[in-house]
Amino acid sequence: MSLQMQTPQRPLPGAYYATPVASQYQGASSSRVQTGPQRTSPQNAVAQNSTATTSGQATTRSPEESLSPVERAARTINDTLAQELKYPELDNYVPQGISADYDLTSTAAWAPFQKGKVFKIPDKIFEQLNRGQLMTDLGLFADINHAYVVIDNAVYLWEYTHPDPPLVGFEEQRNAITKVMMVVPREGVFVKSITRLLVIATLYEIILVGVELEKSGGSYSISLYQTKMSVPVRGLTVRCLAGSADGRIFFTGSVDNDVYELTYQQEERWFFSRCQKINHTRTRLSAITPSLSFTGRAPAEHTEQLVVDSSRELLYTLSTESSIRVFHMKSKTTLKLTATKRRTDILNHVSHMTSHAGQIIGQPRISSIHPIPAQEASRLHLMATTETGCRLFLSATQSFGYLSTDAYGGTMSMQVHHIKFAPSDGSPVAASGISATSANAPQLNTSSRALTNSHKAWRFGPGFFIDNVRKHGQPGVDDLFFSGPDSGRVIRPQEPLAPHKYPELAMWARLDAPIEDVSLITEPFSAAPTPLGFANELAVQFDKPTTEIAIMTSTGIHTFRRQRLVDMFVSALRVSRGEEGLTGIVNKFIRQYGRSETAATALAVACGQGIEITSDGRSVAVTDPGVVNSAKTAFIEHGGKPHLNENAMVDQATPPTDMVVPSPRHDGLALYVSRLVRSFWKSPVISETATPIGGLSVSCTFSLEKLQNVQQCLSDLRDFLDSNKTFIDGLAGPEALGRVSTRQQEIALQAEHRALHALLTLISSIVEGISFVQMLFSERMEDIVLSLTPETRDNVRKLTFEALFAGTKGKDIAKELVKAIVNRNIINGANVETVADALRRRCGSFCSPADVIIFRAQEQLRRASDSGSGSEIGRNLLNESLKLFKEAAPQLSLEQLETAMKQYTAMQFFAGAIDLALQVAQESDRGNRALIWIQNGRPAGDSGEAIFTKRRNCYDLIHEVITALEITIQRTTDINDADSSLATTRRQEAYAIIDTSDDEVFQTDLYDWYIDQGQADRLLVIQSPYVVTYLERRFEHNITIANLLWRYHSQAGNPMRAASVQMELAKSAYPLSLNERIEYLGRARANASASSFTAGRQQRQQLLHDISERLDIAGIQDDLLQKLREDERLQPERRAEVVRLLDGQIQPVSVLYNDFVDQAGYHDLALLIYQLANHRNPIDIRDTWRNLIDQVHTKAADSGRQPYEAVANTVRSLGNRLHQSESTFPIPELMSILKRYAYTHQRGVGPPTWVVDVFIDLQVPYESIFSNLEFLLYNQEQPFVSGNRHYIADDMLYVAEKRYRETARGLNALFGGDANAAAMVGTLGNLVDLGLSEGKREDCMALRARIDALLR
């Protein structure tokens, strides 16, 4: 006995996919597994599928399947770029607390910086130094590759990268120089060529010198200009200078702790000279009075460092007592002290965070402060470095929370947020050491003396730290401690749920002379404009110049270059030993940075992105085959595998390929591509600006040189993938399927191939797209843009690189630009083949072979216009252009079609214009889905509607051609016979194309257009099978079309079909009146009665029967309508309602009887309905007749007419309409009812035989009348008994006389035969005895005698 399972079992993992039935996977799913580097966990995937709604139809395509390869890859790039922007901000991985995470290495492969070139100080500088007497100073302006030296009263600048640089000096003053700084000037004060100011502080004044920079290649030349701006500073001994981004200049002296500002303006004003100083910390009187010491003792405290944070409009000062003050630049002229943090306060706060830190014990001095810009961190504002090398990260707060850039309204508080201790010096950690984050974490060494005697420190974004450590007992030798964030580990915590740490790579470097200055050579680092994503060095490895730092000593300038992750990988590969060494290196990278990042790094190195420093300090690309092959091996063999996330499968409607998580190799490829294109991916392609004279200037928003570099990198990548595709799963082709062993692996490999193929397609598209941009800007873009339509120009202005590379709309816009380029070149006399060939070679996808054909057709059309359409050459060129246009019809845009047709029409090539439009319309819908949509009744919202609209756009152009053709015919008719004949010929050619077209959609649209133009009768003369189909299809939508259908059948000699249409019209829902419907039925009966060879007799009889029955009902309804209109019993509102109902569609008989006839008491109509409905109940019929006669009698009597006449007329009318039916016009019953009525109500009124005359008028046979009267006579029914029997007998005699007179004429046998005559003789003999009136007896005997005589 087997048990039947009541609940379906859930398929086991892998069981479902073991059966390779493709149709089961074609369902729809609104969820997918993300194909970018950010993986979707199985739990999230299940949740996404659980909340998704599916249609349940197996034919619905999933969103993933509906995307083209390029669109799918573009979405992957967008997902990757979005994930790169999620790099944590500094506040997240420098949390509140303490840390000492360093990866201090002596191996160059893992060092954060590489030492580059060393530039010696020129000998001519030493010659000047030897002449110095009072003071000397060295410094850097590394962002412009210049250094300076101060010798007594002079300052000299030189370009240190130049082998024999010229000296640019300022020697035009006599006082000893104490400090030099270069700042940005205020806007509008100097001419535009002055982009910098050289601020020279001397013992007696501060002088501003204008600096003009001229860049040539990678070098700068400097010119100095006198500004005649200076302020006295006698007695201050200026040692600190700082400038803000908007041109404000601040300074402090060594005799007090005041902060001054040097203000300058273009011209003097009231109370304000061109240049003056303002003391922002003391009163106005003290500000203009120098601080003089009469005791000979120096001030106890003064400022030794001054820094500006322009992003937050803050100025920080550090005093000799390690006190930090914060000033807010609330306006362009004010400076307000908002916070003061003394060393004791800072260290007290530190002691609350850690009480056993040896680096803090003894209250070490703060040696340097470094602002943290708002773009880098939201909460952290400042980093202070102690003389023990301990870094203190401080945040500024107010009562309402952390300060933003516009929230400095009053006093604020600064707190130590995080402490970064110096790296371990190898000494053992004390028992009371502090744990970093948890009980399982290693204890921190807070007593390290590795950075003790930190003389000065520098910090550059996104966290590069350089500490100048002076060792005891080694004068003249400085050690440099370098550290930088390990971005790969920051973004990828070792533990998924663990908080972000602050891991740093660190190294030591020793220089041969004391450090004079440290400066940033490259632009300040920024991977994003906001703290989120700002510090992502990995994202900009290939997009921005690598950070370089210049360090000046007394002997030269040393450069250090930030070592990127790809550079570390190159260095690590160089020191690896064999295959095992390579595996170890790769595994280490995977552990620290993840498999996707490792794959991206290896791919970059394999494609030539690795850089290394040569022995002479130059940076060169790595081309060593051993390194490149090792990187290739790492990418191919350690790239991971895709896997099917079966837990994400909720229903069988989801395609299994959508549930595949691509391999890290795919994610690494996406990372590499996204990092190459990130800087311009979302940017517009063009930028429009107005020239000074009001013209238009169009330029590329991105450097064409940089675009070319990216193109070269992508081309190298494409070549690498193409040459190694046989080794890469997903690119190897069908042969890779032979290496799979399960259905799951097969599905995963299919999804991997789809994802990798999409990226390859996008790479090719980007390469071609960049070629297109380069070609575009090799033309005069201003002329091209101005030649576009306003709509196209607006689209071009909004076109982004992403849309150009991966968007269908972007490709369309690009093709518009290509057309504009070709047209411009054709106008300028260039050959279209030459231009098109150049376009096709450089960017084939933007100029396809079809585009070339279109260009050739346009050229032929232009030549035809030049030759004249009336000439033989012109007509040949027109035919040639038509042939070319039709060849490219599938790719011909509507705008191109419209332009060509207008030109054809202008040259009276009407047939060609129509033929081309028909070809384009059919090519746009090869599956004829528009016709299916029409046949289905044109459902709204169906996909076929859009396709039909697209085809109708072509047909609308044909309508315009037909209109132009008819206008031409009208114009030429009145001119001359030759022109008229030519126009007629062209008209015949055009209509031959129209009438012979097998495009049913076109014919349908054409007929619609005829009707809309009021030319519906044109359909009656068209000999096309589509006319009847069209009219039948549109029968229920338009009364005009419905009338055309029966007229068309009548004209075509098919009355039966015309009758059927008219019958349907009478029954239709069109707003027709009842009379119109009766008219349709009358025409239908006439047409159905006509002989026709197209229909059988039985079919015609059935149709006639249906029409007659419907016509009878309509007649009754019409009678009812007339009665109700005149019925005074109805209220006006009810009458209007009834008329509206009955004067329209023909109602069912049951509705007419039950709702109206029976309730209103219209007995005559009731009898007609009995007849029509074949109602044979004699009692109902008899009662209705009686009621009718009584009703007619009453109405006649009330109106003053003779009632008997009204009754007679009513019976006579109904007898005709009822066709003397035995059921509804029972003569015996009616004879009896009428005789009783005459006796009871009309005795003595009117002719005594009026009852009999009614039946005689209805041509009731005399024999029937006579026999019914005879039945009444012998039956002796009341009141015709005894003496009243003569009423019947007299009528019998009257009938016999009438019958005798008719038959006695000899036309027919007497009474129908001798037997009937003999019987009549006997009956007449009995009448005398049966109560015949006295005056009638002689007539009866005479009639009997005449009949008897004739019988003899």
CSV table of C-alpha atoms in Angstrom, one decimal, residues 892-1212:
chain,number,residue,atom,x,y,z
A,892,LEU,CA,16.3,54.6,-41.9
A,893,SER,CA,15.1,57.0,-39.2
A,894,LEU,CA,11.8,58.8,-39.4
A,895,GLU,CA,13.6,62.1,-39.7
A,896,GLN,CA,15.7,60.8,-42.6
A,897,LEU,CA,12.6,59.4,-44.3
A,898,GLU,CA,10.7,62.6,-43.9
A,899,THR,CA,13.6,64.6,-45.4
A,900,ALA,CA,13.9,62.3,-48.4
A,901,MET,CA,10.1,62.2,-49.0
A,902,LYS,CA,9.9,66.0,-48.9
A,903,GLN,CA,12.7,66.2,-51.5
A,904,TYR,CA,11.0,63.5,-53.6
A,905,THR,CA,7.7,65.4,-53.4
A,906,ALA,CA,9.3,68.7,-54.3
A,907,MET,CA,10.7,66.9,-57.5
A,908,GLN,CA,7.3,65.3,-58.2
A,909,PHE,CA,8.7,61.8,-57.6
A,910,PHE,CA,5.5,60.8,-55.8
A,911,ALA,CA,5.6,57.1,-56.6
A,912,GLY,CA,9.1,56.9,-55.2
A,913,ALA,CA,8.2,58.7,-52.0
A,914,ILE,CA,5.2,56.4,-51.4
A,915,ASP,CA,7.2,53.3,-52.2
A,916,LEU,CA,10.0,54.3,-49.8
A,917,ALA,CA,7.6,55.0,-47.0
A,918,LEU,CA,5.9,51.6,-47.4
A,919,GLN,CA,9.2,49.8,-47.4
A,920,VAL,CA,10.4,51.6,-44.2
A,921,ALA,CA,7.1,50.9,-42.5
A,922,GLN,CA,7.2,47.2,-43.3
A,923,GLU,CA,10.8,46.9,-42.3
A,924,SER,CA,10.0,48.5,-38.9
A,925,ASP,CA,7.6,45.6,-38.2
A,926,ARG,CA,8.8,42.4,-39.8
A,927,GLY,CA,6.7,40.3,-37.5
A,928,ASN,CA,3.5,42.3,-38.6
A,929,ARG,CA,2.6,42.8,-34.9
A,930,ALA,CA,0.7,46.0,-35.8
A,931,LEU,CA,-1.7,43.9,-38.0
A,932,ILE,CA,-2.2,41.5,-35.2
A,933,TRP,CA,-3.0,44.4,-32.9
A,934,ILE,CA,-5.6,45.7,-35.4
A,935,GLN,CA,-7.1,42.3,-35.8
A,936,ASN,CA,-7.4,41.9,-32.0
A,937,GLY,CA,-9.5,45.1,-31.8
A,938,ARG,CA,-6.8,47.6,-31.1
A,939,PRO,CA,-6.5,47.0,-27.3
A,940,ALA,CA,-5.2,49.9,-25.4
A,941,GLY,CA,-1.8,49.5,-23.7
A,942,ASP,CA,-0.8,46.5,-25.9
A,943,SER,CA,2.8,46.5,-27.2
A,944,GLY,CA,1.4,46.4,-30.7
A,945,GLU,CA,0.0,49.9,-30.3
A,946,ALA,CA,3.4,51.5,-30.2
A,947,ILE,CA,4.5,49.5,-33.2
A,948,PHE,CA,1.4,50.6,-35.1
A,949,THR,CA,2.1,54.2,-34.1
A,950,LYS,CA,5.6,53.9,-35.5
A,951,ARG,CA,4.3,52.6,-38.8
A,952,ARG,CA,1.6,55.2,-38.9
A,953,ASN,CA,4.3,57.9,-38.8
A,954,CYS,CA,5.4,56.6,-42.2
A,955,TYR,CA,1.8,56.5,-43.4
A,956,ASP,CA,1.2,60.1,-42.4
A,957,LEU,CA,4.1,61.1,-44.7
A,958,ILE,CA,2.3,59.2,-47.5
A,959,HIS,CA,-0.9,61.2,-46.8
A,960,GLU,CA,1.1,64.4,-47.2
A,961,VAL,CA,2.4,63.0,-50.6
A,962,ILE,CA,-1.1,62.2,-51.7
A,963,THR,CA,-2.3,65.7,-50.7
A,964,ALA,CA,0.6,67.3,-52.6
A,965,LEU,CA,-0.2,65.0,-55.6
A,966,GLU,CA,-3.8,66.1,-55.8
A,967,ILE,CA,-2.9,69.8,-55.5
A,968,THR,CA,-0.4,69.3,-58.3
A,969,ILE,CA,-3.1,67.7,-60.5
A,970,GLN,CA,-5.5,70.6,-59.8
A,971,ARG,CA,-2.8,73.2,-60.7
A,972,THR,CA,-1.7,71.5,-63.9
A,973,THR,CA,-5.2,70.9,-65.2
A,974,ASP,CA,-5.7,74.5,-66.1
A,975,ILE,CA,-2.3,75.2,-67.5
A,976,ASN,CA,-1.7,73.1,-70.6
A,977,ASP,CA,-2.3,69.6,-71.9
A,978,ALA,CA,1.4,68.5,-71.7
A,979,ASP,CA,1.8,69.3,-68.1
A,980,SER,CA,-1.6,67.8,-67.3
A,981,SER,CA,-0.7,64.6,-69.1
A,982,LEU,CA,2.6,64.3,-67.2
A,983,ALA,CA,0.9,65.0,-63.9
A,984,THR,CA,-1.8,62.4,-64.7
A,985,THR,CA,0.9,59.9,-65.5
A,986,ARG,CA,2.6,60.5,-62.2
A,987,ARG,CA,-0.7,60.2,-60.4
A,988,GLN,CA,-1.4,56.9,-62.0
A,989,GLU,CA,2.1,55.7,-61.0
A,990,ALA,CA,1.5,56.8,-57.4
A,991,TYR,CA,-1.9,55.2,-57.1
A,992,ALA,CA,-0.6,52.0,-58.8
A,993,ILE,CA,1.8,51.7,-55.8
A,994,ILE,CA,-1.0,52.4,-53.4
A,995,ASP,CA,-3.6,50.1,-54.8
A,996,THR,CA,-1.2,47.1,-55.4
A,997,SER,CA,0.4,47.3,-52.0
A,998,ASP,CA,-0.1,44.2,-49.9
A,999,ASP,CA,0.5,46.1,-46.7
A,1000,GLU,CA,-2.8,45.6,-45.0
A,1001,VAL,CA,-1.8,47.9,-42.1
A,1002,PHE,CA,-1.2,50.7,-44.7
A,1003,GLN,CA,-4.5,50.1,-46.5
A,1004,THR,CA,-6.3,50.2,-43.1
A,1005,ASP,CA,-4.6,53.5,-42.2
A,1006,LEU,CA,-5.3,54.9,-45.7
A,1007,TYR,CA,-9.0,54.1,-45.5
A,1008,ASP,CA,-9.1,55.7,-42.0
A,1009,TRP,CA,-7.5,58.8,-43.5
A,1010,TYR,CA,-10.0,58.9,-46.4
A,1011,ILE,CA,-12.9,58.8,-44.0
A,1012,ASP,CA,-11.3,61.5,-41.7
A,1013,GLN,CA,-10.9,63.7,-44.8
A,1014,GLY,CA,-14.6,63.3,-45.7
A,1015,GLN,CA,-13.7,61.2,-48.8
A,1016,ALA,CA,-15.4,58.0,-47.7
A,1017,ASP,CA,-17.0,57.4,-51.1
A,1018,ARG,CA,-13.5,56.8,-52.5
A,1019,LEU,CA,-13.6,53.4,-50.9
A,1020,LEU,CA,-16.5,52.4,-53.1
A,1021,VAL,CA,-14.4,52.6,-56.2
A,1022,ILE,CA,-11.3,50.9,-54.8
A,1023,GLN,CA,-10.9,47.4,-56.2
A,1024,SER,CA,-9.0,45.8,-53.3
A,1025,PRO,CA,-9.8,42.8,-51.1
A,1026,TYR,CA,-8.7,44.9,-48.1
A,1027,VAL,CA,-11.7,47.2,-48.5
A,1028,VAL,CA,-14.2,44.7,-47.3
A,1029,THR,CA,-11.9,43.4,-44.6
A,1030,TYR,CA,-11.4,47.0,-43.4
A,1031,LEU,CA,-15.1,47.8,-43.5
A,1032,GLU,CA,-16.1,44.6,-41.7
A,1033,ARG,CA,-13.4,45.2,-39.1
A,1034,ARG,CA,-14.5,48.8,-38.5
A,1035,PHE,CA,-18.2,48.1,-38.8
A,1036,GLU,CA,-19.0,48.5,-35.1
A,1037,HIS,CA,-16.9,51.6,-34.6
A,1038,ASN,CA,-18.2,54.0,-37.2
A,1039,ILE,CA,-21.7,54.4,-38.7
A,1040,THR,CA,-20.2,55.9,-41.9
A,1041,ILE,CA,-18.1,52.8,-42.4
A,1042,ALA,CA,-21.0,50.6,-41.7
A,1043,ASN,CA,-23.1,52.3,-44.4
A,1044,LEU,CA,-20.2,52.1,-46.7
A,1045,LEU,CA,-20.1,48.3,-46.2
A,1046,TRP,CA,-23.7,47.6,-47.5
A,1047,ARG,CA,-23.3,50.2,-50.2
A,1048,TYR,CA,-20.1,48.5,-51.3
A,1049,HIS,CA,-21.8,45.1,-51.4
A,1050,SER,CA,-24.8,46.5,-53.3
A,1051,GLN,CA,-22.5,48.2,-55.8
A,1052,ALA,CA,-20.5,45.0,-56.2
A,1053,GLY,CA,-23.7,43.1,-57.1
A,1054,ASN,CA,-24.0,41.1,-53.8
A,1055,PRO,CA,-27.5,42.0,-52.4
A,1056,MET,CA,-27.5,39.1,-49.9
A,1057,ARG,CA,-24.4,40.5,-48.1
A,1058,ALA,CA,-25.8,44.0,-48.3
A,1059,ALA,CA,-29.0,42.7,-46.7
A,1060,SER,CA,-27.0,41.0,-43.9
A,1061,VAL,CA,-25.2,44.3,-43.2
A,1062,GLN,CA,-28.4,46.3,-43.2
A,1063,MET,CA,-29.9,43.7,-40.9
A,1064,GLU,CA,-26.9,44.1,-38.5
A,1065,LEU,CA,-27.2,47.8,-38.7
A,1066,ALA,CA,-30.8,47.6,-37.6
A,1067,LYS,CA,-29.8,45.6,-34.6
A,1068,SER,CA,-26.6,47.6,-33.9
A,1069,ALA,CA,-25.8,49.8,-30.9
A,1070,TYR,CA,-25.4,52.8,-33.1
A,1071,PRO,CA,-27.5,55.8,-32.0
A,1072,LEU,CA,-30.1,55.3,-34.7
A,1073,SER,CA,-33.8,56.2,-34.4
A,1074,LEU,CA,-36.5,53.5,-34.7
A,1075,ASN,CA,-37.6,54.8,-38.1
A,1076,GLU,CA,-34.0,54.5,-39.4
A,1077,ARG,CA,-33.8,51.0,-38.2
A,1078,ILE,CA,-37.1,50.2,-39.9
A,1079,GLU,CA,-35.7,51.7,-43.0
A,1080,TYR,CA,-32.6,49.5,-42.8
A,1081,LEU,CA,-34.9,46.5,-42.4
A,1082,GLY,CA,-37.0,47.5,-45.3
A,1083,ARG,CA,-33.9,47.8,-47.5
A,1084,ALA,CA,-32.6,44.5,-46.2
A,1085,ARG,CA,-35.9,42.8,-47.1
A,1086,ALA,CA,-35.8,44.3,-50.6
A,1087,ASN,CA,-32.1,43.2,-51.1
A,1088,ALA,CA,-32.8,39.7,-49.7
A,1089,SER,CA,-35.8,39.3,-52.0
A,1090,ALA,CA,-33.6,40.1,-55.0
A,1091,SER,CA,-32.2,37.1,-56.8
A,1092,SER,CA,-28.6,36.4,-56.2
A,1093,PHE,CA,-26.2,33.7,-57.3
A,1094,THR,CA,-23.9,34.1,-54.3
A,1095,ALA,CA,-26.3,32.6,-51.8
A,1096,GLY,CA,-28.5,29.5,-51.6
A,1097,ARG,CA,-32.2,29.5,-51.5
A,1098,GLN,CA,-32.4,28.2,-47.9
A,1099,GLN,CA,-29.9,30.9,-46.7
A,1100,ARG,CA,-32.0,33.6,-48.5
A,1101,GLN,CA,-35.2,32.3,-47.0
A,1102,GLN,CA,-33.8,32.2,-43.5
A,1103,LEU,CA,-32.5,35.8,-43.9
A,1104,LEU,CA,-35.9,36.9,-45.2
A,1105,HIS,CA,-37.6,35.3,-42.2
A,1106,ASP,CA,-35.3,37.0,-39.7
A,1107,ILE,CA,-35.7,40.3,-41.4
A,1108,SER,CA,-39.5,40.0,-41.5
A,1109,GLU,CA,-39.7,39.0,-37.9
A,1110,ARG,CA,-37.5,41.9,-36.9
A,1111,LEU,CA,-39.5,44.2,-39.1
A,1112,ASP,CA,-42.8,43.1,-37.4
A,1113,ILE,CA,-41.3,43.7,-34.0
A,1114,ALA,CA,-40.1,47.1,-35.1
A,1115,GLY,CA,-43.6,47.9,-36.5
A,1116,ILE,CA,-45.2,47.0,-33.1
A,1117,GLN,CA,-42.6,49.1,-31.3
A,1118,ASP,CA,-43.3,52.0,-33.6
A,1119,ASP,CA,-47.0,51.8,-32.9
A,1120,LEU,CA,-46.3,51.5,-29.3
A,1121,LEU,CA,-44.0,54.6,-29.5
A,1122,GLN,CA,-46.7,56.6,-31.2
A,1123,LYS,CA,-49.3,55.6,-28.7
A,1124,LEU,CA,-47.0,56.4,-25.7
A,1125,ARG,CA,-46.2,59.8,-27.2
A,1126,GLU,CA,-49.9,60.7,-27.3
A,1127,ASP,CA,-50.8,58.9,-24.1
A,1128,GLU,CA,-51.9,61.6,-21.6
A,1129,ARG,CA,-51.5,59.3,-18.7
A,1130,LEU,CA,-47.7,59.6,-18.8
A,1131,GLN,CA,-45.8,62.3,-16.9
A,1132,PRO,CA,-43.4,64.4,-19.1
A,1133,GLU,CA,-40.3,62.9,-17.4
A,1134,ARG,CA,-41.6,59.4,-17.9
A,1135,ARG,CA,-42.6,60.1,-21.4
A,1136,ALA,CA,-39.2,61.4,-22.3
A,1137,GLU,CA,-37.6,58.3,-20.7
A,1138,VAL,CA,-39.9,55.9,-22.6
A,1139,VAL,CA,-39.4,57.7,-25.9
A,1140,ARG,CA,-35.6,57.6,-25.4
A,1141,LEU,CA,-35.8,53.9,-24.8
A,1142,LEU,CA,-38.2,52.9,-27.6
A,1143,ASP,CA,-37.0,55.3,-30.3
A,1144,GLY,CA,-33.7,53.4,-30.6
A,1145,GLN,CA,-32.8,49.8,-30.5
A,1146,ILE,CA,-35.5,47.3,-31.3
A,1147,GLN,CA,-36.6,45.8,-28.0
A,1148,PRO,CA,-37.4,42.2,-27.3
A,1149,VAL,CA,-41.1,41.2,-27.6
A,1150,SER,CA,-41.2,40.3,-23.9
A,1151,VAL,CA,-40.1,43.8,-23.0
A,1152,LEU,CA,-42.6,45.5,-25.2
A,1153,TYR,CA,-45.5,43.4,-23.8
A,1154,ASN,CA,-44.6,43.2,-20.1
A,1155,ASP,CA,-43.2,46.7,-19.6
A,1156,PHE,CA,-45.5,48.7,-21.9
A,1157,VAL,CA,-48.3,47.0,-23.8
A,1158,ASP,CA,-49.9,45.0,-21.0
A,1159,GLN,CA,-49.5,47.8,-18.4
A,1160,ALA,CA,-50.8,50.5,-20.7
A,1161,GLY,CA,-53.8,48.4,-21.9
A,1162,TYR,CA,-52.9,48.5,-25.6
A,1163,HIS,CA,-55.0,45.5,-26.6
A,1164,ASP,CA,-54.6,45.8,-30.3
A,1165,LEU,CA,-50.8,45.7,-29.9
A,1166,ALA,CA,-51.2,42.8,-27.5
A,1167,LEU,CA,-53.0,40.9,-30.3
A,1168,LEU,CA,-50.1,41.7,-32.7
A,1169,ILE,CA,-47.6,40.5,-30.1
A,1170,TYR,CA,-49.7,37.3,-29.6
A,1171,GLN,CA,-49.4,36.7,-33.3
A,1172,LEU,CA,-45.7,37.4,-33.4
A,1173,ALA,CA,-45.0,35.3,-30.4
A,1174,ASN,CA,-47.2,32.5,-31.6
A,1175,HIS,CA,-49.3,32.7,-28.5
A,1176,ARG,CA,-52.4,30.5,-29.0
A,1177,ASN,CA,-54.2,30.6,-25.7
A,1178,PRO,CA,-57.9,31.1,-26.9
A,1179,ILE,CA,-59.0,32.5,-23.6
A,1180,ASP,CA,-56.4,35.2,-23.6
A,1181,ILE,CA,-57.1,36.0,-27.2
A,1182,ARG,CA,-60.9,36.2,-26.7
A,1183,ASP,CA,-60.6,38.3,-23.6
A,1184,THR,CA,-58.2,40.7,-25.4
A,1185,TRP,CA,-60.6,41.1,-28.3
A,1186,ARG,CA,-63.5,41.8,-26.0
A,1187,ASN,CA,-61.4,44.3,-24.0
A,1188,LEU,CA,-60.2,45.9,-27.2
A,1189,ILE,CA,-63.8,46.3,-28.6
A,1190,ASP,CA,-65.0,47.8,-25.3
A,1191,GLN,CA,-62.0,50.1,-25.2
A,1192,VAL,CA,-62.6,51.3,-28.8
A,1193,HIS,CA,-66.3,51.7,-28.1
A,1194,THR,CA,-65.6,53.8,-25.1
A,1195,LYS,CA,-63.1,56.1,-26.8
A,1196,ALA,CA,-65.4,56.6,-29.8
A,1197,ALA,CA,-68.4,57.4,-27.7
A,1198,ASP,CA,-66.3,59.8,-25.6
A,1199,SER,CA,-65.1,61.6,-28.8
A,1200,GLY,CA,-68.6,61.8,-30.4
A,1201,ARG,CA,-67.9,59.4,-33.2
A,1202,GLN,CA,-70.0,56.4,-34.1
A,1203,PRO,CA,-68.7,53.5,-32.0
A,1204,TYR,CA,-69.6,50.8,-34.5
A,1205,GLU,CA,-67.5,52.5,-37.2
A,1206,ALA,CA,-64.5,52.7,-34.9
A,1207,VAL,CA,-64.9,49.1,-33.9
A,1208,ALA,CA,-65.3,48.0,-37.5
A,1209,ASN,CA,-62.2,49.9,-38.6
A,1210,THR,CA,-60.2,48.4,-35.7
A,1211,VAL,CA,-61.3,44.9,-36.5
A,1212,ARG,CA,-60.7,45.5,-40.2
